[in-house]
CSV table of C-alpha atoms and ligand atoms in Angstrom, one decimal:
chain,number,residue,atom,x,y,z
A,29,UNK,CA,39.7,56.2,17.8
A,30,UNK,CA,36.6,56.3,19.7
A,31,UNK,CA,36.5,57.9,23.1
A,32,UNK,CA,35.4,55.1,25.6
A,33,UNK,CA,33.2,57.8,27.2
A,34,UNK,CA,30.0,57.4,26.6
A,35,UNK,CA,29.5,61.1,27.7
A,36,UNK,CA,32.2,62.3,25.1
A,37,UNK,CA,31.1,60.5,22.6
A,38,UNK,CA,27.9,62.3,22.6
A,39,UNK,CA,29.6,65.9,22.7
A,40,UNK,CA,31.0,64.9,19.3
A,41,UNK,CA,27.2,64.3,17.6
A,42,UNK,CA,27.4,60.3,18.1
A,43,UNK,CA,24.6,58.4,18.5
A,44,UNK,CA,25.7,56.6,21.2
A,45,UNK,CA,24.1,52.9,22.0
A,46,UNK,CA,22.7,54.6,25.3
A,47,UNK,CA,22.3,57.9,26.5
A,48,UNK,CA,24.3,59.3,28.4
A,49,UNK,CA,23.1,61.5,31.9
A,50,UNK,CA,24.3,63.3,34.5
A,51,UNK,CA,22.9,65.9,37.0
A,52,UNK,CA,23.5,69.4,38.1
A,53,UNK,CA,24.0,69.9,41.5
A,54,UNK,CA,24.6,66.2,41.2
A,55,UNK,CA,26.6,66.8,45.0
A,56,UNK,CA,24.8,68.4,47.8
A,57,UNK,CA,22.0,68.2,50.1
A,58,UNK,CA,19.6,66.2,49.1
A,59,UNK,CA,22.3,63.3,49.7
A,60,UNK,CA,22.6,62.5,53.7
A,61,UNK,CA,26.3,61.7,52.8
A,62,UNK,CA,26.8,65.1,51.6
A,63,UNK,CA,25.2,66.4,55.3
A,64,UNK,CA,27.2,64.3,56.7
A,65,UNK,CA,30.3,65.8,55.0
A,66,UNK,CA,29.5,69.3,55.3
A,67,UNK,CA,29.6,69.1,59.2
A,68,UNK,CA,32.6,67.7,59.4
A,69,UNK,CA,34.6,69.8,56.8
A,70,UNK,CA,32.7,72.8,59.0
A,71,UNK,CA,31.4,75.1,56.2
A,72,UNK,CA,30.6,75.1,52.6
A,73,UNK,CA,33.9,77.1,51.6
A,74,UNK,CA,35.6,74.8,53.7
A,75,UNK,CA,34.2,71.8,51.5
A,76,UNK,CA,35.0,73.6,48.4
A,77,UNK,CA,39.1,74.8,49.6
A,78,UNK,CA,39.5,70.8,50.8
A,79,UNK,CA,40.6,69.0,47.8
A,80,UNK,CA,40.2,65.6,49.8
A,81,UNK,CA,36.3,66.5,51.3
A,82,UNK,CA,35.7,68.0,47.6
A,83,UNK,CA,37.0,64.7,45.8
A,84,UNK,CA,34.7,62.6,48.4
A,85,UNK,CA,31.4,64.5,47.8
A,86,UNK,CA,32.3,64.9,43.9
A,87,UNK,CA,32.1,61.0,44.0
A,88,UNK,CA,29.6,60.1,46.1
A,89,UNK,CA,26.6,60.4,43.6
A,90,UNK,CA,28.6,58.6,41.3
A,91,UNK,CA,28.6,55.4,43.4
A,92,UNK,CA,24.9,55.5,43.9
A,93,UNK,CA,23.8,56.4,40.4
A,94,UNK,CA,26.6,55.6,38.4
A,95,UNK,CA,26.5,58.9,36.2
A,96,UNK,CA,28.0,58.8,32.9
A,97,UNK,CA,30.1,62.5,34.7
A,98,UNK,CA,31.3,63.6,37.3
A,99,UNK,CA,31.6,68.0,37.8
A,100,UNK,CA,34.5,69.1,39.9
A,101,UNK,CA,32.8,70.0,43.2
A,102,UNK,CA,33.4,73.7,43.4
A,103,UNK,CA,30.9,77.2,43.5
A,104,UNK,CA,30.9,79.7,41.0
A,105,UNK,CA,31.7,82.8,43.2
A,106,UNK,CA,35.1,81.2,44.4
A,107,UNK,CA,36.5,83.2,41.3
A,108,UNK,CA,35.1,86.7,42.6
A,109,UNK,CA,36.8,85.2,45.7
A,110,UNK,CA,40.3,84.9,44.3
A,111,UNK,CA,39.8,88.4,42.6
A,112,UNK,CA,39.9,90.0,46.5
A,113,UNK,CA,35.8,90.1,47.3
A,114,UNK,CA,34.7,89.2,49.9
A,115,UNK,CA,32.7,86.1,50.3
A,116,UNK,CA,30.9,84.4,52.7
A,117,UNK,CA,28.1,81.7,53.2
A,118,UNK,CA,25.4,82.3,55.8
A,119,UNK,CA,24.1,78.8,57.3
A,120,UNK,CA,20.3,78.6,55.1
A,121,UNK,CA,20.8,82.0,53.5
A,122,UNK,CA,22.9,81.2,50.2
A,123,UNK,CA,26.5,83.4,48.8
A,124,UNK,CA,26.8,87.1,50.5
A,125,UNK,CA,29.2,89.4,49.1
A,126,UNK,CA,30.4,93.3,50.0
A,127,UNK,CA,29.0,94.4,46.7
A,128,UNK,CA,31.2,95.8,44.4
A,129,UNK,CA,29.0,98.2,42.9
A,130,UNK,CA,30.5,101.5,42.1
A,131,UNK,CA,33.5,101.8,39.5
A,132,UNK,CA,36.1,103.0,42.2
A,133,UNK,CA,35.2,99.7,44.1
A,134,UNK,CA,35.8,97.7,40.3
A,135,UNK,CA,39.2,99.0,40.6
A,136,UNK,CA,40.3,97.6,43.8
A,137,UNK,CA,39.6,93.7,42.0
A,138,UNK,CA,42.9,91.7,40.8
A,139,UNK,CA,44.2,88.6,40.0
A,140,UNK,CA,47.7,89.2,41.7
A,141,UNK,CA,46.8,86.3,44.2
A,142,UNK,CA,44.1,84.5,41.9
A,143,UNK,CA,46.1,81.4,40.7
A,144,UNK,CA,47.4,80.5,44.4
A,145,UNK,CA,44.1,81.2,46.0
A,146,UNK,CA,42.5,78.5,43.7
A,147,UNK,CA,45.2,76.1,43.9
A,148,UNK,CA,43.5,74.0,46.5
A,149,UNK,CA,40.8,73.7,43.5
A,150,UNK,CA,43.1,72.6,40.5
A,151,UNK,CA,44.6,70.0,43.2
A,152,UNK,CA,40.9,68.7,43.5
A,153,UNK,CA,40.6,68.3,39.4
A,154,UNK,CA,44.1,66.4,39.7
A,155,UNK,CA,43.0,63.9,42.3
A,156,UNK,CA,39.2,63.8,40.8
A,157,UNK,CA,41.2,62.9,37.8
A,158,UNK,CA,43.0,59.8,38.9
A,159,UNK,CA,39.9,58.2,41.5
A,160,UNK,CA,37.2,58.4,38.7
A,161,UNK,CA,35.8,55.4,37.0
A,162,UNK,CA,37.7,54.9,33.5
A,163,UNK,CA,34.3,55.3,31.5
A,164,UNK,CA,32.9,58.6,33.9
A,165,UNK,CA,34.3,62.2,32.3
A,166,UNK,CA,35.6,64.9,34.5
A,167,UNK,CA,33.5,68.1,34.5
A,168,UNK,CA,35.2,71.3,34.9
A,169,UNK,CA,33.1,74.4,35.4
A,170,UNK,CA,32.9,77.8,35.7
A,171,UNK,CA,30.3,80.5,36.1
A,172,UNK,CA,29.6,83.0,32.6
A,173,UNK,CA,30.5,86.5,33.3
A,174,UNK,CA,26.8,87.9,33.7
A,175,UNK,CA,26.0,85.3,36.4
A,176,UNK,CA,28.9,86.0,38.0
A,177,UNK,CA,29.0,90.2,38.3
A,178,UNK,CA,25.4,89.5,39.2
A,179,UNK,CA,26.5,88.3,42.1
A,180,UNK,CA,29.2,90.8,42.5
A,181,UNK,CA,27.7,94.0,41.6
A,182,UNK,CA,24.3,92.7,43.6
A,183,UNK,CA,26.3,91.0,46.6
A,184,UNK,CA,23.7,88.2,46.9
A,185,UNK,CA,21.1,86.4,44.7
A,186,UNK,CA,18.0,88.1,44.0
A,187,UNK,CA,15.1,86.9,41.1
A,188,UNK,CA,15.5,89.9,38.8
A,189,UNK,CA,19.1,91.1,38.8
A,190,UNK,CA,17.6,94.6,38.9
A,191,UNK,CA,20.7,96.0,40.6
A,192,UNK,CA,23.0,95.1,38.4
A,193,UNK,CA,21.3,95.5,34.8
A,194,UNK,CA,20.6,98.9,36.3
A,195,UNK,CA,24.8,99.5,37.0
A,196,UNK,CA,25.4,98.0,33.6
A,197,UNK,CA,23.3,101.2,31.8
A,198,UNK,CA,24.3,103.6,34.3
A,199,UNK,CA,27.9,102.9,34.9
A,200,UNK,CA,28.3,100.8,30.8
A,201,UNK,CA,32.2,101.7,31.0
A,202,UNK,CA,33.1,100.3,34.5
A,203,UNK,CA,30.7,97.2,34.1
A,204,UNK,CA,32.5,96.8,30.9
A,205,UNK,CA,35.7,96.4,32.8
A,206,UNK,CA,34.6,94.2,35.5
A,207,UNK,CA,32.9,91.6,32.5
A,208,UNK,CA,36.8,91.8,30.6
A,209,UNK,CA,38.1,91.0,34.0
A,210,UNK,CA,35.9,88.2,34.3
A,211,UNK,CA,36.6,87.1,30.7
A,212,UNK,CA,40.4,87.0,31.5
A,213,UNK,CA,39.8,85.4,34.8
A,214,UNK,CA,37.8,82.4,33.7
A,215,UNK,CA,39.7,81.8,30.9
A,216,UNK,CA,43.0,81.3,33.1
A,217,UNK,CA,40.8,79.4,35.7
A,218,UNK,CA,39.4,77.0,32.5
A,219,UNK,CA,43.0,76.6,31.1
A,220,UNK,CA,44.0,75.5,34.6
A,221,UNK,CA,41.4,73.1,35.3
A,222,UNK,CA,41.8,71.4,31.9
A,223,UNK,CA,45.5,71.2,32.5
A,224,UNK,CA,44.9,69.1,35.6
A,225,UNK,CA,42.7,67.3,34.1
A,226,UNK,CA,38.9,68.6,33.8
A,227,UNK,CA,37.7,67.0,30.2
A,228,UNK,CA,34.4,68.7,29.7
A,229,UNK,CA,34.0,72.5,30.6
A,230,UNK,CA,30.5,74.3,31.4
A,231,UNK,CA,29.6,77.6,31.4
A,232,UNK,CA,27.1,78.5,33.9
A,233,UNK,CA,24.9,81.6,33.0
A,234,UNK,CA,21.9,81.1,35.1
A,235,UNK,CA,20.8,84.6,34.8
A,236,UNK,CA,21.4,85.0,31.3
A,237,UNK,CA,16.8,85.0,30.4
A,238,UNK,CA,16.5,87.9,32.2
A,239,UNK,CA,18.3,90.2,29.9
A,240,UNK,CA,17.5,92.3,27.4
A,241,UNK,CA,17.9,91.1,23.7
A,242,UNK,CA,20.9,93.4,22.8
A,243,UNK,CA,21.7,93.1,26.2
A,244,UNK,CA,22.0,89.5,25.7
A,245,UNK,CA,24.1,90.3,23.1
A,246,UNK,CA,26.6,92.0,24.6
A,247,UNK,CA,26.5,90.6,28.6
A,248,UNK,CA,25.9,86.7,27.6
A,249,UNK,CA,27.1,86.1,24.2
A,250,UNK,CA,30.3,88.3,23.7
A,251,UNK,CA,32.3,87.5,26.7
A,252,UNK,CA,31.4,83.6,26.4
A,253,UNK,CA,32.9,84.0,22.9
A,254,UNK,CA,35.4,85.7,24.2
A,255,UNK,CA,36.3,82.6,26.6
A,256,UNK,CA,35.6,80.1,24.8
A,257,UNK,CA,38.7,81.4,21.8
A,258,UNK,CA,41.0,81.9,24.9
A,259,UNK,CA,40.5,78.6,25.7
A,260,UNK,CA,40.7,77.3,22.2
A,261,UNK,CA,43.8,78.5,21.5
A,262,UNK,CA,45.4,76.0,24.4
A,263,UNK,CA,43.0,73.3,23.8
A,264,UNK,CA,41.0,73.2,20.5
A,265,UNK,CA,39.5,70.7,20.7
A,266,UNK,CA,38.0,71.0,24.5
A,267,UNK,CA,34.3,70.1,24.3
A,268,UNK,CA,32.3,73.0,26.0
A,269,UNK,CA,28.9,73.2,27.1
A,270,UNK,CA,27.3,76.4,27.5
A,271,UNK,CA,24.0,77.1,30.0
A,272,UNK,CA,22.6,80.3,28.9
A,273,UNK,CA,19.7,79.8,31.2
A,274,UNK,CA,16.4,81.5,29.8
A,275,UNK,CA,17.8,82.3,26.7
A,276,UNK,CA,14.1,81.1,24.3
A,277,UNK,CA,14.5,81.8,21.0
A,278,UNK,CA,18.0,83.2,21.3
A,279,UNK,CA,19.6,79.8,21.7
A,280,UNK,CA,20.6,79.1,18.0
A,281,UNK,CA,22.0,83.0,17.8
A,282,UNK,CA,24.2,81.8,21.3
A,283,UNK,CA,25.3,78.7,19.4
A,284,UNK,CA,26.3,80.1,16.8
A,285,UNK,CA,28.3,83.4,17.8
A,286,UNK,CA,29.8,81.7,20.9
A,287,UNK,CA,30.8,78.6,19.6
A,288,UNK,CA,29.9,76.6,22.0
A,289,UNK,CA,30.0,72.1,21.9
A,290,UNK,CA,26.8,71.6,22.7
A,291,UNK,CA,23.9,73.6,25.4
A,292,UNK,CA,22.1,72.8,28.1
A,293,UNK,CA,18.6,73.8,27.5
A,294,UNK,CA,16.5,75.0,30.8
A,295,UNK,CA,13.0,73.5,31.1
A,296,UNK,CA,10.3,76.1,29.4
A,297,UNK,CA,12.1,74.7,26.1
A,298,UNK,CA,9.7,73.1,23.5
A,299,UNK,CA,11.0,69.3,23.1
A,300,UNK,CA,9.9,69.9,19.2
A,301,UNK,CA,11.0,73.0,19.0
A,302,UNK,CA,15.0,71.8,20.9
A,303,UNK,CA,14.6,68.8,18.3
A,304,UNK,CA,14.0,70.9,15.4
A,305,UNK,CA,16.0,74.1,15.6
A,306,UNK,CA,18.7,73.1,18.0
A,307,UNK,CA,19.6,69.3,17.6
A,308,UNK,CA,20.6,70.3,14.2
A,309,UNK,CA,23.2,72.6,15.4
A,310,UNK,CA,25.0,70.7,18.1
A,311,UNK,CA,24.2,68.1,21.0
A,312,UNK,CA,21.8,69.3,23.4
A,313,UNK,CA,21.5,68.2,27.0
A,314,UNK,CA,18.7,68.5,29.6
A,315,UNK,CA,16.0,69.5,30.5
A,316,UNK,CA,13.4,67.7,33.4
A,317,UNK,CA,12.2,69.7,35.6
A,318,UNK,CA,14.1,69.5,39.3
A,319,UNK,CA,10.6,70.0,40.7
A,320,UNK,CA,8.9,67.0,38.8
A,321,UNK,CA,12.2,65.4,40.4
A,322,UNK,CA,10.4,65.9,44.0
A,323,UNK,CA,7.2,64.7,43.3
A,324,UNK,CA,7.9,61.6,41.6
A,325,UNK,CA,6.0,59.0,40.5
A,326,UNK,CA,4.1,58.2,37.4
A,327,UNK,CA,4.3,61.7,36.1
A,328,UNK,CA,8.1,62.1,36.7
A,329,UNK,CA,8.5,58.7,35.2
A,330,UNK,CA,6.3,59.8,31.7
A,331,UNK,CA,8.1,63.1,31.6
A,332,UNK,CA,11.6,61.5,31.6
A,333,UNK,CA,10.2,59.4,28.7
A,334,UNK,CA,8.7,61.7,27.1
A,335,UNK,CA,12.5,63.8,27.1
A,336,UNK,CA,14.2,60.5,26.0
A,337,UNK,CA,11.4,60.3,22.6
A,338,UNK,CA,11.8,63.5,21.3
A,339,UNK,CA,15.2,64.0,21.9
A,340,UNK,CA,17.1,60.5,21.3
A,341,UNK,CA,16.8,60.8,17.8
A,342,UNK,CA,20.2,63.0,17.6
A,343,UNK,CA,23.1,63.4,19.9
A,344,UNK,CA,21.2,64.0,23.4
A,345,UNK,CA,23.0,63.7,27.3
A,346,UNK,CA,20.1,63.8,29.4
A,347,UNK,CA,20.3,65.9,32.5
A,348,UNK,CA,17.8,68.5,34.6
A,349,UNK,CA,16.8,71.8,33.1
A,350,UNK,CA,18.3,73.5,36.5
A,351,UNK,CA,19.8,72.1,39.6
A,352,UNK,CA,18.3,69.3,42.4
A,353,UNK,CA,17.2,71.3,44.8
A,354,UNK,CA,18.1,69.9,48.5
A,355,UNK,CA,14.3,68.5,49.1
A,356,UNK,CA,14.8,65.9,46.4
A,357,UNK,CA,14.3,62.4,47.1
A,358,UNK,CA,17.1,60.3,46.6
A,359,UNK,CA,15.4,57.6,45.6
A,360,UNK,CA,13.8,59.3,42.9
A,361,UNK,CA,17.0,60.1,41.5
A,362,UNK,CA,17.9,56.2,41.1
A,363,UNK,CA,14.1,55.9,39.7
A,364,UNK,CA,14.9,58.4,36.8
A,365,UNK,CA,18.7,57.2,36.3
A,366,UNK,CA,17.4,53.8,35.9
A,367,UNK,CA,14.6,54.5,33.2
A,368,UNK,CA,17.3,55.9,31.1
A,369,UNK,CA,20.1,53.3,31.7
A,370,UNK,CA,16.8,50.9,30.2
A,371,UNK,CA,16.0,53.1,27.6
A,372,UNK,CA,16.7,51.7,24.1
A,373,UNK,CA,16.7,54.4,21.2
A,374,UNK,CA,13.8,54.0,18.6
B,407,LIG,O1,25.9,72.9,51.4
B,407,LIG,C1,25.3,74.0,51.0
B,407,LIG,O2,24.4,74.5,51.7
B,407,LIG,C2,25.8,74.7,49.8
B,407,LIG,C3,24.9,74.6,48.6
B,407,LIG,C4,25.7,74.7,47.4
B,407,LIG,C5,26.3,73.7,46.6
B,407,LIG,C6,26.1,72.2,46.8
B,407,LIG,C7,26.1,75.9,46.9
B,407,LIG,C8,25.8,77.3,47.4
B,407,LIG,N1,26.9,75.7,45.7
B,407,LIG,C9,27.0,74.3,45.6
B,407,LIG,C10,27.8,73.6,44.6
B,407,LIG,C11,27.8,74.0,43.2
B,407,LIG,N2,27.4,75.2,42.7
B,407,LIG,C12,28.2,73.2,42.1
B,407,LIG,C13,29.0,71.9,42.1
B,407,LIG,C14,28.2,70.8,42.6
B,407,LIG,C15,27.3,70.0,41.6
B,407,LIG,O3,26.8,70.5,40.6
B,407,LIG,O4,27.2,68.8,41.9
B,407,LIG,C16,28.0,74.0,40.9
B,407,LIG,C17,28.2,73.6,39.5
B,407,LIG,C18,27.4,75.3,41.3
B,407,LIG,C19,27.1,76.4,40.5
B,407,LIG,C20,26.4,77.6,41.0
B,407,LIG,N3,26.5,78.2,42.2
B,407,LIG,C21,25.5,78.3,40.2
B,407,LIG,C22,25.2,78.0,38.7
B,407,LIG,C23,24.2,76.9,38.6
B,407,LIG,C24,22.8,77.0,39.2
B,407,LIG,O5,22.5,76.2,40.0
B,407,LIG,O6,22.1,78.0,38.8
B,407,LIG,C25,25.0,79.4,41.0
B,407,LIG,C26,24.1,80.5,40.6
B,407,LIG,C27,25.7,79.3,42.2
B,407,LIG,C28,25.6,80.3,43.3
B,407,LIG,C29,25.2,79.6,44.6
B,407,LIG,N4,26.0,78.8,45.3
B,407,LIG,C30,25.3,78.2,46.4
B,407,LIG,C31,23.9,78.7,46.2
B,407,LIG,C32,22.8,78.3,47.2
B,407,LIG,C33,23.9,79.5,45.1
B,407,LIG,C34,22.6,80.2,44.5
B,407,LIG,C35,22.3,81.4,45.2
B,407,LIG,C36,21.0,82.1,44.7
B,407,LIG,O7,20.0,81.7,45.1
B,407,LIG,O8,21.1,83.0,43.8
């Protein structure tokens, strides 16, 4: 039998009568409803650890756009979080955490409280799971080891990663453990969100272009493997979309080692090229630029077209190449979801 998702239908290579979208970052600022939200649950964190306030701004570009998915609202670093790190979010400054950056510190991470300090999470995939629309999936996600340890080891964001690529030659046996760590983590964490319900998984790696080629190889590819068979031994049939952000040339090798459902492709991707060397393999999804999303008008509305062409031909989910960024207009988000809901395949 045919899934009646539109979104899941596309996961498993059909060519589905319209083509399905979604956002990331779908939730967040650009929406005044989120804002609104946000003050009242007090904090981010406090958003993400409140499975009703997380349910409610999970939804609430659903009932504007009407996406074909909704993705758990959640962050990435909640799992370094419930591994004893300490997290916070600064008001306009983004994640800080007391970096973990020397292999005594590595040793002091555990997941002796990780399940119960994430259960306010799984209870948000169980209720997300019953309030959806019947034809929307439920995304569960998670962020890929590399992305996350940058984090860890770096204790904030930065635009090179220098810090940590740097611990991962100089210290390669306690970086080693803190990736297996990861692996095991997110692997429990994606068992448990399926479980209650998540039907779709992505891995996040938004720092994977930055690396090296063999240490692309070993960071980015090898411990998404690693995850994704953990997972597959529970639920083999799980569709999972991998975002190894950056990655060029090195997408088929990722498809192809990891095992991945389908990939999100980031933006400096060739449409050709994605049509050519990586439709073949497995549905792709993306890849408009979240910039092009702010400035609008004729030229976003070409661009989106432009996507849908050379991409429609096999199984497509059209989506951003990165995440809205909070200056986005909303109503250029209903001016790009409605071009696609239109758009008839050639
Ligand atoms: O209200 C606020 O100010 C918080 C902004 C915000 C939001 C809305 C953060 C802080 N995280 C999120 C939610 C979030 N993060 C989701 C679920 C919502 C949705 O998609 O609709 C997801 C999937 C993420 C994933 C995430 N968090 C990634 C991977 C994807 C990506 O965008 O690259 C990363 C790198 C993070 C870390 C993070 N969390 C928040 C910020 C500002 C950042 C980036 C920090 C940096 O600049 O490096």
């Amino acid at each position: 039998m045919t899934n009646n998702k539109l979104f899941i239908q596309a996961l498993k290579s059909e060519i589905t009568p319209n083509i399905p979208f979604w956002y990331m970052r779908q939730a967040g600022r650009y929406l005044p409803e989120y804002r609104e939200k946000r003050k009242t649950a007090g904090s981010f964190l406090d958003l993400c650890y409140s499975p009703d306030f997380a349910v409610e701004v999970t939804l609430q570009p659903l009932r504007r756009y009407h996406m074909d998915a909704a993705i758990l609202f959640s962050d990435i670093l909640v799992v370094p979080q419930a591994m004893g790190q300490h997290l916070e979010f600064k008001e306009g400054e983004g994640p800080l955490l007391t970096p973990v950056n020397t292999a005594e510190k590595i040793e002091t991470l555990n997941l002796n409280n990780f399940h119960h300090h994430l259960t306010p999470v799984y209870e948000t995939v169980r209720k997300l799971h019953q309030e959806i629309p019947k034809t929307t999936a439920l995304i569960g996600f998670a962020g890929a080891p590399w992305t996350v340890a940058t984090y860890m080891v770096g204790g904030k964001g930065s635009a090179d990663q220098a810090l940590t690529r740097l611990f991962a030659y100089q210290e390669k046996k306690a970086f080693q453990k803190l990736i297996d760590l990861l692996v095991k983590a997110t692997s429990e964490y994606l068992i448990e969100q399926i479980k209650n319900g998540a039907e779709v998984i992505q891995l996040f790696d938004t720092w994977a272009g930055n690396l090296p080629d063999d240490e692309f190889q070993k960071w980015a590819i090898e411990p998404v493997q690693k995850i994704i068979q953990n997972i597959r031994k529970f639920y083999p049939e799980i569709p999972i979309i991998g975002f190894p952000r950056g990655a060029g040339c090195r997408y088929p090798d990722y498809i192809r080692i990891t095992g991945v459902t389908a990939v999100s492709i980031d933006t400096t991707m060739p449409l050709d090229w994605v049509r050519d060397h990586i439709q073949p393999l497995c549905p792709v999804q993306g890849n408009l630029d979240p910039l092009l999303l702010v400035s609008g008008g004729q030229q976003l509305e070409n661009r989106v077209v432009e996507i849908l062409d050379h991409l429609s031909g096999g199984p497509f989910i059209f989506n951003l190449g990165h995440g809205i960024v909070p200056q986005t207009p909303p109503e250029n988000v209903a001016q790009v979801s409605e071009i696609i809901k239109q758009y008839k395949r050639k």
